Tab-separated table of C-alpha atoms in Angstrom:
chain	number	residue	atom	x	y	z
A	28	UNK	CA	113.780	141.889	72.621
A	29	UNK	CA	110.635	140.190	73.843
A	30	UNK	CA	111.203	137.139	71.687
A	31	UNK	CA	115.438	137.105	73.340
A	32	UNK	CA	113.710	137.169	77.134
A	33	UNK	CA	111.112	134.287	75.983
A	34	UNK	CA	114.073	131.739	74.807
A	35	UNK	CA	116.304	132.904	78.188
A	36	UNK	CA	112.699	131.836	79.980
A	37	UNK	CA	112.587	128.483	78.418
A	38	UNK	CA	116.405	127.732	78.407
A	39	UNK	CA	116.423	128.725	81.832
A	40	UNK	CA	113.793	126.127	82.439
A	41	UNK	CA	115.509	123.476	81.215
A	42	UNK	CA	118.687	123.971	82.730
A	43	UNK	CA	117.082	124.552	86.129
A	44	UNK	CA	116.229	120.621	87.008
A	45	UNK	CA	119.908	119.490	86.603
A	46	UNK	CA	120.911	122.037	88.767
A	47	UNK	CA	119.063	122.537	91.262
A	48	UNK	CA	120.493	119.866	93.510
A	49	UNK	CA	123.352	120.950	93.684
A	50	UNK	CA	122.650	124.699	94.539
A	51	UNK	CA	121.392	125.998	97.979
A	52	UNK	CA	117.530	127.469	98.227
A	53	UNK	CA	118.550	130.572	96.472
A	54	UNK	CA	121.069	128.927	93.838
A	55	UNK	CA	124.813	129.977	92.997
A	56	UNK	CA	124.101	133.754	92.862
A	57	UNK	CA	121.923	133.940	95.745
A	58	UNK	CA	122.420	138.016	96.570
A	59	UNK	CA	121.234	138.641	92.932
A	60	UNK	CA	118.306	136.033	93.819
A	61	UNK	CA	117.106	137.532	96.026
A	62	UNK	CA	117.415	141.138	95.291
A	63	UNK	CA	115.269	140.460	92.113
A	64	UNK	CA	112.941	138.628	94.106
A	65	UNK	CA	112.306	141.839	96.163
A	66	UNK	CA	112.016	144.111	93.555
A	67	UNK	CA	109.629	142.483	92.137
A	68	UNK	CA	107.551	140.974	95.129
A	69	UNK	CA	107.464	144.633	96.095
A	70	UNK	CA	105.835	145.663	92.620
A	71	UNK	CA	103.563	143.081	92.336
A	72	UNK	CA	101.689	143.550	95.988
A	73	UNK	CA	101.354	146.958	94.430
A	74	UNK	CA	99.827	145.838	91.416
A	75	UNK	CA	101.833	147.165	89.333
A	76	UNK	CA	103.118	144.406	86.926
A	77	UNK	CA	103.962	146.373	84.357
A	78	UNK	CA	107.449	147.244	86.457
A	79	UNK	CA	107.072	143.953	88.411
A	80	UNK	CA	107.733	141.972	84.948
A	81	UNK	CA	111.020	142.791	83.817
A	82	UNK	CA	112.774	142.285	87.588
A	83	UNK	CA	110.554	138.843	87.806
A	84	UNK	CA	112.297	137.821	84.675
A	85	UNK	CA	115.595	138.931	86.176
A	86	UNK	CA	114.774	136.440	89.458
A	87	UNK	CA	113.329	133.732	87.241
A	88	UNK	CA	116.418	133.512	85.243
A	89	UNK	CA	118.941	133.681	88.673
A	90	UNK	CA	117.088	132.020	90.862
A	91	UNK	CA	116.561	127.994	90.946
A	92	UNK	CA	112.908	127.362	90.698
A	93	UNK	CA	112.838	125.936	94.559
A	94	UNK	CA	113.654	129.516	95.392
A	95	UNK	CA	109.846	130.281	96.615
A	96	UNK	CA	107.103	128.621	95.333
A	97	UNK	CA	105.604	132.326	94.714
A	98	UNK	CA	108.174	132.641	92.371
A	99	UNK	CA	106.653	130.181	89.705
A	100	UNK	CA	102.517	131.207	90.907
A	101	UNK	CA	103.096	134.998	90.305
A	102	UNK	CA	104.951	133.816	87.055
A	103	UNK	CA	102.052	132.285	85.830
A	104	UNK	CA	100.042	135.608	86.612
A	105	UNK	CA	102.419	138.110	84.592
A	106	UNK	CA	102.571	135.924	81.638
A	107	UNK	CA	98.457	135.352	81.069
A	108	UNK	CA	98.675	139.427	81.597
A	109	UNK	CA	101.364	139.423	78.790
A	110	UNK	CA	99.307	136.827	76.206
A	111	UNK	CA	96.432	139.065	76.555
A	112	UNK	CA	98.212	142.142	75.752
A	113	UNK	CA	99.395	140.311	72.786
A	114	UNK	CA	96.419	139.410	71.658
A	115	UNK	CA	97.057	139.727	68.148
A	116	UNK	CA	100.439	138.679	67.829
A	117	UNK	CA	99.791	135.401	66.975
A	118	UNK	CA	103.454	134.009	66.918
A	119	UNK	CA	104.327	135.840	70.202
A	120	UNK	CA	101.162	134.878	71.378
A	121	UNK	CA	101.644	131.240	70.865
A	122	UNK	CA	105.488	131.603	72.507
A	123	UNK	CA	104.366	132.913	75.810
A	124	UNK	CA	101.578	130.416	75.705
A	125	UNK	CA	104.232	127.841	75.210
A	126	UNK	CA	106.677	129.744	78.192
A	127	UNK	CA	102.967	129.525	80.525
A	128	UNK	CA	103.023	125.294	80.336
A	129	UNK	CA	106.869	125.378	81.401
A	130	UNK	CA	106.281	127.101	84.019
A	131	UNK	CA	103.032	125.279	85.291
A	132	UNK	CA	105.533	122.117	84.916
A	133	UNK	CA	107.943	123.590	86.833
A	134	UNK	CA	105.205	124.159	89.475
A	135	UNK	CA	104.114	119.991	89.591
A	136	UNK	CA	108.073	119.096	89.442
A	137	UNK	CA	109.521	121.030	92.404
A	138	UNK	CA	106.473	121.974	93.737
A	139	UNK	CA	104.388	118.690	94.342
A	140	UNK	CA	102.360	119.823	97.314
A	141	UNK	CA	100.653	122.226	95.199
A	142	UNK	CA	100.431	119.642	92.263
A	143	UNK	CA	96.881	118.942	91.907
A	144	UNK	CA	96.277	122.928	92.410
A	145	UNK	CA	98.862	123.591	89.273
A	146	UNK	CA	97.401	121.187	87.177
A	147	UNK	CA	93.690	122.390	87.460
A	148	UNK	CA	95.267	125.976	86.723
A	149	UNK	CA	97.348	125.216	83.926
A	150	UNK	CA	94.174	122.915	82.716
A	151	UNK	CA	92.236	125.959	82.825
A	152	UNK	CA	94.831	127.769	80.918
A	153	UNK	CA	94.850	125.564	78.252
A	154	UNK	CA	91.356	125.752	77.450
A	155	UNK	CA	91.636	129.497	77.718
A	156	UNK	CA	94.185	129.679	75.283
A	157	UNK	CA	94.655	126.838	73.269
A	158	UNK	CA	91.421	126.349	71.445
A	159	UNK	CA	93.120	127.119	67.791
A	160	UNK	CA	94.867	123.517	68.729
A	161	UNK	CA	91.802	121.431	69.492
A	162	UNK	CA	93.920	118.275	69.167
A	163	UNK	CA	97.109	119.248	71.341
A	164	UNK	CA	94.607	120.616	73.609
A	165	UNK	CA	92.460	117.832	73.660
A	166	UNK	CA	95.570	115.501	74.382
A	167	UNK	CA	96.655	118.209	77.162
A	168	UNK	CA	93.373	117.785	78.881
A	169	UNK	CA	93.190	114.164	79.376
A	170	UNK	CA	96.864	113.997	80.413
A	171	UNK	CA	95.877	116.187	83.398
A	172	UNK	CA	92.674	114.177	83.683
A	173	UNK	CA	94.548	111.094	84.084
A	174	UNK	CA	96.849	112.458	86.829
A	175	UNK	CA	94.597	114.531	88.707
A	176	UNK	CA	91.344	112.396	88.642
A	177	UNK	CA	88.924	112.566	91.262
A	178	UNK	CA	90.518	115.383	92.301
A	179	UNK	CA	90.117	117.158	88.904
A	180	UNK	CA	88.374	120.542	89.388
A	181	UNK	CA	84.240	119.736	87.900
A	182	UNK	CA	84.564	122.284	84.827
A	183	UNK	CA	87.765	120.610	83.372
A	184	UNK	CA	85.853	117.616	82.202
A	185	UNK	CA	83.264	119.927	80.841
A	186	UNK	CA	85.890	121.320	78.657
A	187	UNK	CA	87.796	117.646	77.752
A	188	UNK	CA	84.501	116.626	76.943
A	189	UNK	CA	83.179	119.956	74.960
A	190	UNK	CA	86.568	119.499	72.974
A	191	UNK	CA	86.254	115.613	71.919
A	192	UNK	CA	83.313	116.051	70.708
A	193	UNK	CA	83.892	118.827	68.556
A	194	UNK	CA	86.878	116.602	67.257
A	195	UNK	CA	84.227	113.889	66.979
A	196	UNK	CA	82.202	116.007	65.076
A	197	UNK	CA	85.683	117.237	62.980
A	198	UNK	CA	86.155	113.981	61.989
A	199	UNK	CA	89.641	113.952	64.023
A	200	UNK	CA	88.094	111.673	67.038
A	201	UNK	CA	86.409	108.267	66.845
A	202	UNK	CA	83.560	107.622	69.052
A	203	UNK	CA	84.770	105.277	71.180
A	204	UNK	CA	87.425	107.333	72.155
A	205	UNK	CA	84.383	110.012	73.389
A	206	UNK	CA	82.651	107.348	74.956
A	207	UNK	CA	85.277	106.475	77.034
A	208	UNK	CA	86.124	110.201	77.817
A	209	UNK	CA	82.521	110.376	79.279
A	210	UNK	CA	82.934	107.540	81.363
A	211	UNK	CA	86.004	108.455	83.065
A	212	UNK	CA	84.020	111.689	83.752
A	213	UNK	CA	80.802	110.766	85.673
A	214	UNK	CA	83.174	108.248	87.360
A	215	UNK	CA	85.734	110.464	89.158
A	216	UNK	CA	83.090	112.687	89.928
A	217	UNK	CA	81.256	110.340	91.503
A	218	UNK	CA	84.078	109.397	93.446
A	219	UNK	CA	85.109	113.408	94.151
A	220	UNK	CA	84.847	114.713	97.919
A	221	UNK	CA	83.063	117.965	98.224
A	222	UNK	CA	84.179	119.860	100.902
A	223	UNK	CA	80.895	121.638	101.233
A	224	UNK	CA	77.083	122.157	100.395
A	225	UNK	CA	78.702	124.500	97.153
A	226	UNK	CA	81.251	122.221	96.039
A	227	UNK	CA	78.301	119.384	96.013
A	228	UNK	CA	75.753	121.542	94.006
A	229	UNK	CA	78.463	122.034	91.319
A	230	UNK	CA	79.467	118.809	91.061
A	231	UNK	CA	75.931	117.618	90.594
A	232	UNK	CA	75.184	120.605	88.046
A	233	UNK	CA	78.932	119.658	86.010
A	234	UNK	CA	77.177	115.612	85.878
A	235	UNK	CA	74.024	117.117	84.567
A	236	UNK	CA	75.831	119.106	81.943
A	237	UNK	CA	77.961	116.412	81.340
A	238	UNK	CA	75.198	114.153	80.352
A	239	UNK	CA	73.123	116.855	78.492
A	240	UNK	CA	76.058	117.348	76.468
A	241	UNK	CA	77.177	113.984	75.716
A	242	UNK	CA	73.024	113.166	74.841
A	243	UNK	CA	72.950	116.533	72.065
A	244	UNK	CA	76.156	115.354	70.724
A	245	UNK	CA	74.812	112.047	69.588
A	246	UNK	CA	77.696	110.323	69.762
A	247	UNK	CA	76.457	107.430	71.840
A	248	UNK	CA	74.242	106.181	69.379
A	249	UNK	CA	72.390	102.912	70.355
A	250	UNK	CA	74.197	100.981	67.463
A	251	UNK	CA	77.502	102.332	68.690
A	252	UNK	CA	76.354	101.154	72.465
A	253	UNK	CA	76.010	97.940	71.164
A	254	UNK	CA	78.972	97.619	69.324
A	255	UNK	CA	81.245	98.958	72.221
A	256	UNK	CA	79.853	97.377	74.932
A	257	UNK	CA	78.490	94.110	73.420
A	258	UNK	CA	81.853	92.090	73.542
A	259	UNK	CA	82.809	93.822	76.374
A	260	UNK	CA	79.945	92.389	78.475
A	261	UNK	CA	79.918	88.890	76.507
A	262	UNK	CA	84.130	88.986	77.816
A	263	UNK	CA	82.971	89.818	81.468
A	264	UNK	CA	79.499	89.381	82.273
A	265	UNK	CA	80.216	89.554	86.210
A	266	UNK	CA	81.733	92.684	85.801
A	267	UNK	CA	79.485	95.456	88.261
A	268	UNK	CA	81.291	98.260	87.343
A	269	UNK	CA	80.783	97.369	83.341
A	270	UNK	CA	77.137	96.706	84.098
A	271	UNK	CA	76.528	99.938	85.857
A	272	UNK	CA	78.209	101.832	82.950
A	273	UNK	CA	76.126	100.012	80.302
A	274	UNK	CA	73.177	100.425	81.931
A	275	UNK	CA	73.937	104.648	82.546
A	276	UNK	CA	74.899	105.217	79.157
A	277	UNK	CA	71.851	103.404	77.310
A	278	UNK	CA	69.901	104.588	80.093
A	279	UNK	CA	70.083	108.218	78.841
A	280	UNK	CA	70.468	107.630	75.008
A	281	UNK	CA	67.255	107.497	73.776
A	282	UNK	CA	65.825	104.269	72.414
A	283	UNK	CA	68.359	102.029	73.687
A	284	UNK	CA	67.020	100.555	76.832
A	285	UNK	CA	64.667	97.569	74.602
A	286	UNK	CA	67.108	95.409	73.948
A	287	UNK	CA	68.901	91.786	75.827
A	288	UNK	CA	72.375	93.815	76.572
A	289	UNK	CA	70.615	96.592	78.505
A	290	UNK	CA	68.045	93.951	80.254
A	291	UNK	CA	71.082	91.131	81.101
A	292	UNK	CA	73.228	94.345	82.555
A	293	UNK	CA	70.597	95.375	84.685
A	294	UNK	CA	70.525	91.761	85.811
A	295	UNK	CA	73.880	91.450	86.191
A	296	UNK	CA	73.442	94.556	88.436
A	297	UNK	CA	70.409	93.272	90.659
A	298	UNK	CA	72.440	89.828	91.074
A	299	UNK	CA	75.498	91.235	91.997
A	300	UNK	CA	74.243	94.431	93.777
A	301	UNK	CA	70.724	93.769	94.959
A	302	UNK	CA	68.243	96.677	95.218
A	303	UNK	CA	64.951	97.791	95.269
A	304	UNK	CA	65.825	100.399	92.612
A	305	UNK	CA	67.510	97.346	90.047
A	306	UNK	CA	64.353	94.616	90.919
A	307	UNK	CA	62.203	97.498	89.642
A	308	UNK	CA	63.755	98.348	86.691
A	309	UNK	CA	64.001	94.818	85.621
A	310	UNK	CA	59.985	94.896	86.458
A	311	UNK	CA	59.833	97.907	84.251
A	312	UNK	CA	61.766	95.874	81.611
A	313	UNK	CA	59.712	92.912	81.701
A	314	UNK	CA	56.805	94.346	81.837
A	315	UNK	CA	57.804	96.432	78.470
A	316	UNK	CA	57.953	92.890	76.873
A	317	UNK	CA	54.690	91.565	78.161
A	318	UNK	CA	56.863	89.287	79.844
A	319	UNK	CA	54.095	89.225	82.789
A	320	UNK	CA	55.785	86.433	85.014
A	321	UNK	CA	58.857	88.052	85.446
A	322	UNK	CA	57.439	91.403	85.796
A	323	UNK	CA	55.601	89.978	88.743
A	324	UNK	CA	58.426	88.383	90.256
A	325	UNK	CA	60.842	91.595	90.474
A	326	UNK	CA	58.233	93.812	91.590
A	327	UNK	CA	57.941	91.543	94.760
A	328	UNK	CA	61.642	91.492	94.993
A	329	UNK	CA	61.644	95.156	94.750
A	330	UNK	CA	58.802	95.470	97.495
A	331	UNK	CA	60.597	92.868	99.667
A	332	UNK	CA	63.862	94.466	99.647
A	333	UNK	CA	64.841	95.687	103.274
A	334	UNK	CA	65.986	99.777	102.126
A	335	UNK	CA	62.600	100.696	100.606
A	336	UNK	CA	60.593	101.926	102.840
A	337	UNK	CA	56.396	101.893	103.372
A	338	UNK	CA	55.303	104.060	101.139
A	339	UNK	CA	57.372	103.393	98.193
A	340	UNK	CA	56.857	100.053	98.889
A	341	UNK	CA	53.017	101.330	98.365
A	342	UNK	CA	53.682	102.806	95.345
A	343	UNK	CA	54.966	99.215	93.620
A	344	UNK	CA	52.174	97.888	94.813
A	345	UNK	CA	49.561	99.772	93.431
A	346	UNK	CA	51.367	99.845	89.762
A	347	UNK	CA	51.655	96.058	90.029
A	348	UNK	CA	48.200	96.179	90.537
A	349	UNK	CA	47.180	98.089	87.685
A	350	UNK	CA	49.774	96.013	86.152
A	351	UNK	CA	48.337	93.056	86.671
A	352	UNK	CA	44.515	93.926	86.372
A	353	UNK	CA	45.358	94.848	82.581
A	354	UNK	CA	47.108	91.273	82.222
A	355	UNK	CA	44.089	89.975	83.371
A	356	UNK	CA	45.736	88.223	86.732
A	357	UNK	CA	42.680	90.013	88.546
A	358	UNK	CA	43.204	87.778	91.500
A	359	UNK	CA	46.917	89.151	91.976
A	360	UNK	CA	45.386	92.952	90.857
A	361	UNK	CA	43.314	92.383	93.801
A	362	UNK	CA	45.507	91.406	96.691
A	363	UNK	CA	48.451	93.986	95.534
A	364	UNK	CA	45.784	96.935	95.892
A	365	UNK	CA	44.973	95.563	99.076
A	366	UNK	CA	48.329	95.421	100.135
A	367	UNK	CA	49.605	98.996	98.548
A	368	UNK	CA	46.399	100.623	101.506
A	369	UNK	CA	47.780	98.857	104.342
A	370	UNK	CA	51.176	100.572	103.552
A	371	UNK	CA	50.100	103.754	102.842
A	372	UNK	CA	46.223	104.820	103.674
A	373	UNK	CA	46.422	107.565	101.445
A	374	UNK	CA	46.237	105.661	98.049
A	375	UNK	CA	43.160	103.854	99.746
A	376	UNK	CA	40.950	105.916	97.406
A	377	UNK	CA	42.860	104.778	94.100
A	378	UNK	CA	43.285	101.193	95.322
A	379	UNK	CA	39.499	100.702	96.410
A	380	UNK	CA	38.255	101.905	92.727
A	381	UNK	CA	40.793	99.646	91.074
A	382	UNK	CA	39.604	96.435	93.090
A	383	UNK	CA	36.042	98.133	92.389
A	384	UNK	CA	36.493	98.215	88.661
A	385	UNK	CA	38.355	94.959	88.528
A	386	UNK	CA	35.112	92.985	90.427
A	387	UNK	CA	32.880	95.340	87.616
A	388	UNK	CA	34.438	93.542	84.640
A	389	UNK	CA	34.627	90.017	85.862
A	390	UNK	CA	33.161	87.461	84.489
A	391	UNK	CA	31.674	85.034	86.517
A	392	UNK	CA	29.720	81.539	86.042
A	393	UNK	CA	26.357	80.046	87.615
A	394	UNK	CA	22.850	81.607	87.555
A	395	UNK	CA	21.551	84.959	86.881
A	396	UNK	CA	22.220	85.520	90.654
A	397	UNK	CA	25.358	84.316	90.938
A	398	UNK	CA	26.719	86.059	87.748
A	399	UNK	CA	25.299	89.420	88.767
A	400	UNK	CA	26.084	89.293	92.351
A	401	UNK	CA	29.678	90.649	91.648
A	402	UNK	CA	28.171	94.272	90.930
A	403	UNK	CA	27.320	94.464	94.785
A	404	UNK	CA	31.067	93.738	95.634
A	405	UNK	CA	32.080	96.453	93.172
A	406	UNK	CA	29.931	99.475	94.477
A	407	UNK	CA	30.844	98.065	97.911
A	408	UNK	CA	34.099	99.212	96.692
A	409	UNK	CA	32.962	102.051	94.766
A	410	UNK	CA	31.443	103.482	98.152
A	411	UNK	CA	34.478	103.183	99.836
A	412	UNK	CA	36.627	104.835	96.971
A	413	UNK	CA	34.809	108.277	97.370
A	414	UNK	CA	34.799	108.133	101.179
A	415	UNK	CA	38.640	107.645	101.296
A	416	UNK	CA	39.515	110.703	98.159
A	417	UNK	CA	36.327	113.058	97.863
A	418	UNK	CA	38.372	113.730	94.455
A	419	UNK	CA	37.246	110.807	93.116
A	420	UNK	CA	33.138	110.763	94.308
A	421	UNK	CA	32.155	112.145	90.669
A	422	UNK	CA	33.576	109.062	88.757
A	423	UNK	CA	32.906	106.355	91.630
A	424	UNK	CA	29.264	107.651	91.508
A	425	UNK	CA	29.225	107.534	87.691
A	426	UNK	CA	30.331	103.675	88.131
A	427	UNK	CA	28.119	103.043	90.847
A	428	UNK	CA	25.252	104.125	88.403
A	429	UNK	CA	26.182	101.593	86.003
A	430	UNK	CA	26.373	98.978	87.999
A	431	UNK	CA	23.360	99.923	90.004
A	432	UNK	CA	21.905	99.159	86.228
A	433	UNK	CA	22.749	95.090	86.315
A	434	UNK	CA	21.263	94.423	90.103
A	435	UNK	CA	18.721	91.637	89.481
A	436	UNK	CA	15.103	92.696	89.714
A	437	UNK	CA	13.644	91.669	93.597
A	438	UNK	CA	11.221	88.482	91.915
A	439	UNK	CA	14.027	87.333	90.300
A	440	UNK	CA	16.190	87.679	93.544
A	441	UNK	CA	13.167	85.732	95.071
A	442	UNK	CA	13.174	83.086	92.683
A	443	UNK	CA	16.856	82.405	93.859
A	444	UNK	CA	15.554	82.277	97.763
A	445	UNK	CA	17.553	85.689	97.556
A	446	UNK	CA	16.042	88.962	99.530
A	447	UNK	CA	17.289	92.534	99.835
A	448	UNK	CA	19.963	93.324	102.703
A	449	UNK	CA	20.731	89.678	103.254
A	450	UNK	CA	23.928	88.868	103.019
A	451	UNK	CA	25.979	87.076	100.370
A	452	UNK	CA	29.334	85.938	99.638
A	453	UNK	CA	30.675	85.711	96.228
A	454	UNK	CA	33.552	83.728	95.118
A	455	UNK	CA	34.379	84.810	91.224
A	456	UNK	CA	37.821	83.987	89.412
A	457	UNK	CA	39.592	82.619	92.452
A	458	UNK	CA	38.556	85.897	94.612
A	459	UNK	CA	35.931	85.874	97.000
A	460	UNK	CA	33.920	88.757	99.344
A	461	UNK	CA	31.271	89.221	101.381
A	462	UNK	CA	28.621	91.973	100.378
A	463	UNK	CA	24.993	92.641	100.953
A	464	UNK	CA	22.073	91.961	98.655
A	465	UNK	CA	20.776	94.638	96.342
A	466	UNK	CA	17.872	94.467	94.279
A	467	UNK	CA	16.122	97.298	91.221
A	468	UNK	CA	12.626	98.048	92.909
């Protein structure tokens, strides 16, 4: 009997589109229609679906599928309740599995408001149910995917996702085809609207598990990265969407960020779309390669770029000093630091004991006076390192002590018509200060 009502279900379903033009709301036999509607409307608000079933089969086979749109959402309801009864009846099973998709098409086809709504549910579904079928489901998923898009509910591409790459991993599914599943992911939900603070939070979480899924599954491979995206960014190098993508996915696989597709995407990125974020990845790049020039160069793009703001601003700074004090440009180490403590006083201690410790390890020409003078200019700095950060007195006054060591003894000073607390001004490696005389007693 149960397997008779299934095949009246789906005949019923298939009959219903060519007819339902021509019938009014409640079809041919609209007294029957809507009797059957009532008995089982009435049975259902009860909750009791046990004798709400057989008279909502009796107004799903009488009544067109326009009827009421409750007709097809309470439908969908009684069936899951009858595929979990029959849990282990896997042919029956399977049929009213098979009965659930009709109806969720019947719910898109004469139901399109609710569209998007039905698809997400009978997405759900699927991956409820249809797991011994990775492949049909697989194909199910991105169907809906493709229709619904942005508008796709966050878990769904979870669950495409979680399902290609088990096919991946099955052998069944190539990696490109992944790839491209993942792409189509982070990009409609970056372009989904939350409605609220919640619907935000989950989107961000779904990206998150997204990506930590797609990283464990090691599917995205550097050499596959390469392979896929190399001609495609050789085909269309001014292609900002195509740069962006490269640049996420070898972004997070690991590995995959030293190499000329990664570094021209990024630059296809800052040309296209300038930022202070791009410039300094490009610096980062660059600077990975020793490539000291260019490192320079897009760190002061990324500083001069209007939307970052003091502090980070600060931040660049002081890296590009270190940067560049380990390069040996100690003249450009120098005036970064400089500029990184007029932008934000609070890395004043860190930037003073760089410019200190850069003036320490100089090297500078001309007589015993002139090559030891730098020392002064250092603990100058030294001094004003612990006065800015207290955290950093103990190894400022450890400096300081060497230093101290290499002061020129005062007859030597005199030799050199040079006398304690005069002042002196130093010019060393293109740099120059003013400091005060210090001799060992």
């Amino acid at each position: 009997m149960k397997k008779i009502a299934l095949l009246i279900i789906v005949a019923a379903a298939a009959l219903f589109s060519s007819k339902v033009s021509a019938q009014g709301k409640f079809g041919p036999d609209s007294i029957e229609c809507i009797k059957y509607l009532s008995y089982y409307t009435e049975y259902y608000k009860q909750k009791n679906y046990d004798a709400a079933l057989p008279n909502w089969r009796k107004a799903y086979n009488i009544c067109p599928p326009t009827a009421r749109y409750s007709l097809l959402s309470d439908g969908t309801t009684l069936i899951r309740r009858l595929i979990q009864a029959n849990a282990k009846n896997a042919e029956y099973k399977n049929q009213l599995i098979d009965s659930l998709m009709v109806i969720y098409d019947q719910r898109v086809e004469f139901w399109p408001k609710y569209a998007v709504s039905s698809l997400n549910n009978k997405a759900l579904d699927m991956y409820n149910y249809m797991k011994g079928n990775p492949a049909e489901l697989l194909t199910g998923l991105t169907e809906i995917v493709e229709k619904t898009k942005a508008a796709t509910r966050p878990n769904i591409f979870l669950f495409q996702l979680n399902t290609a790459v088990d096919q991946y991993k099955a052998d069944a599914l190539d990696a490109e085809s992944v790839i491209s599943i993942y792409e189509n992911a982070v990009k409609y939900l970056g372009e989904a609207k939350p409605k609220n603070d919640v619907e935000a939070r989950s989107i961000a979480q779904t990206v998150e598990d997204i990506e930590s899924l797609f990283i464990t599954s090691q599917v995205a491979s550097c050499d596959n990265l390469l392979t896929l995206f190399g001609p495609r960014y050789e085909a269309d190098p001014q292609n900002l969407d195509l740069a962006k993508n490269i640049v996420r996915m070898m972004g997070i696989t690991e590995g995959c960020t030293d190499n000329d597709l990664f570094l021209n995407a990024v630059t296809t990125m800052n040309t296209l779309e300038p930022s202070h974020t791009s410039a300094y990845y490009l610096y980062k790049l660059y600077a990975g390669r020793t490539d000291v020039d260019n490192a320079v160069k897009f760190m002061e793009e990324a500083v001069a770029a209007e939307a970052s703001d003091a502090v980070t601003d600060a931040g660049y700074l002081y890296e590009l000093a270190t940067f560049c004090y380990k390069n040996g440009k100690n003249a450009k180490a120098v005036e970064s630091a400089q500029k990184a403590l007029e932008l934000d006083p609070a890395l004043a201690g860190k930037a003073y004991m760089l410019m200190g410790t850069i003036w320490g390890s100089m090297v500078c020409p001309g007589n015993e006076i002139e090559q030891r003078a730098k020392y002064w200019v250092a603990v100058d700095y030294m001094n004003k390192a612990k006065n800015a950060d207290e955290t950093l007195a103990e190894d400022a006054n450890n400096l300081i002590r060497q230093y101290a060591a290499y002061y020129p003894q005062t007859a030597e000073a005199f030799m050199y018509d040079v006398t304690d607390g005069q002042s002196y001004t130093v010019s060393c490696g293109g740099m120059r200060a003013t400091t005060t005389v210090r001799t060992q007693k």
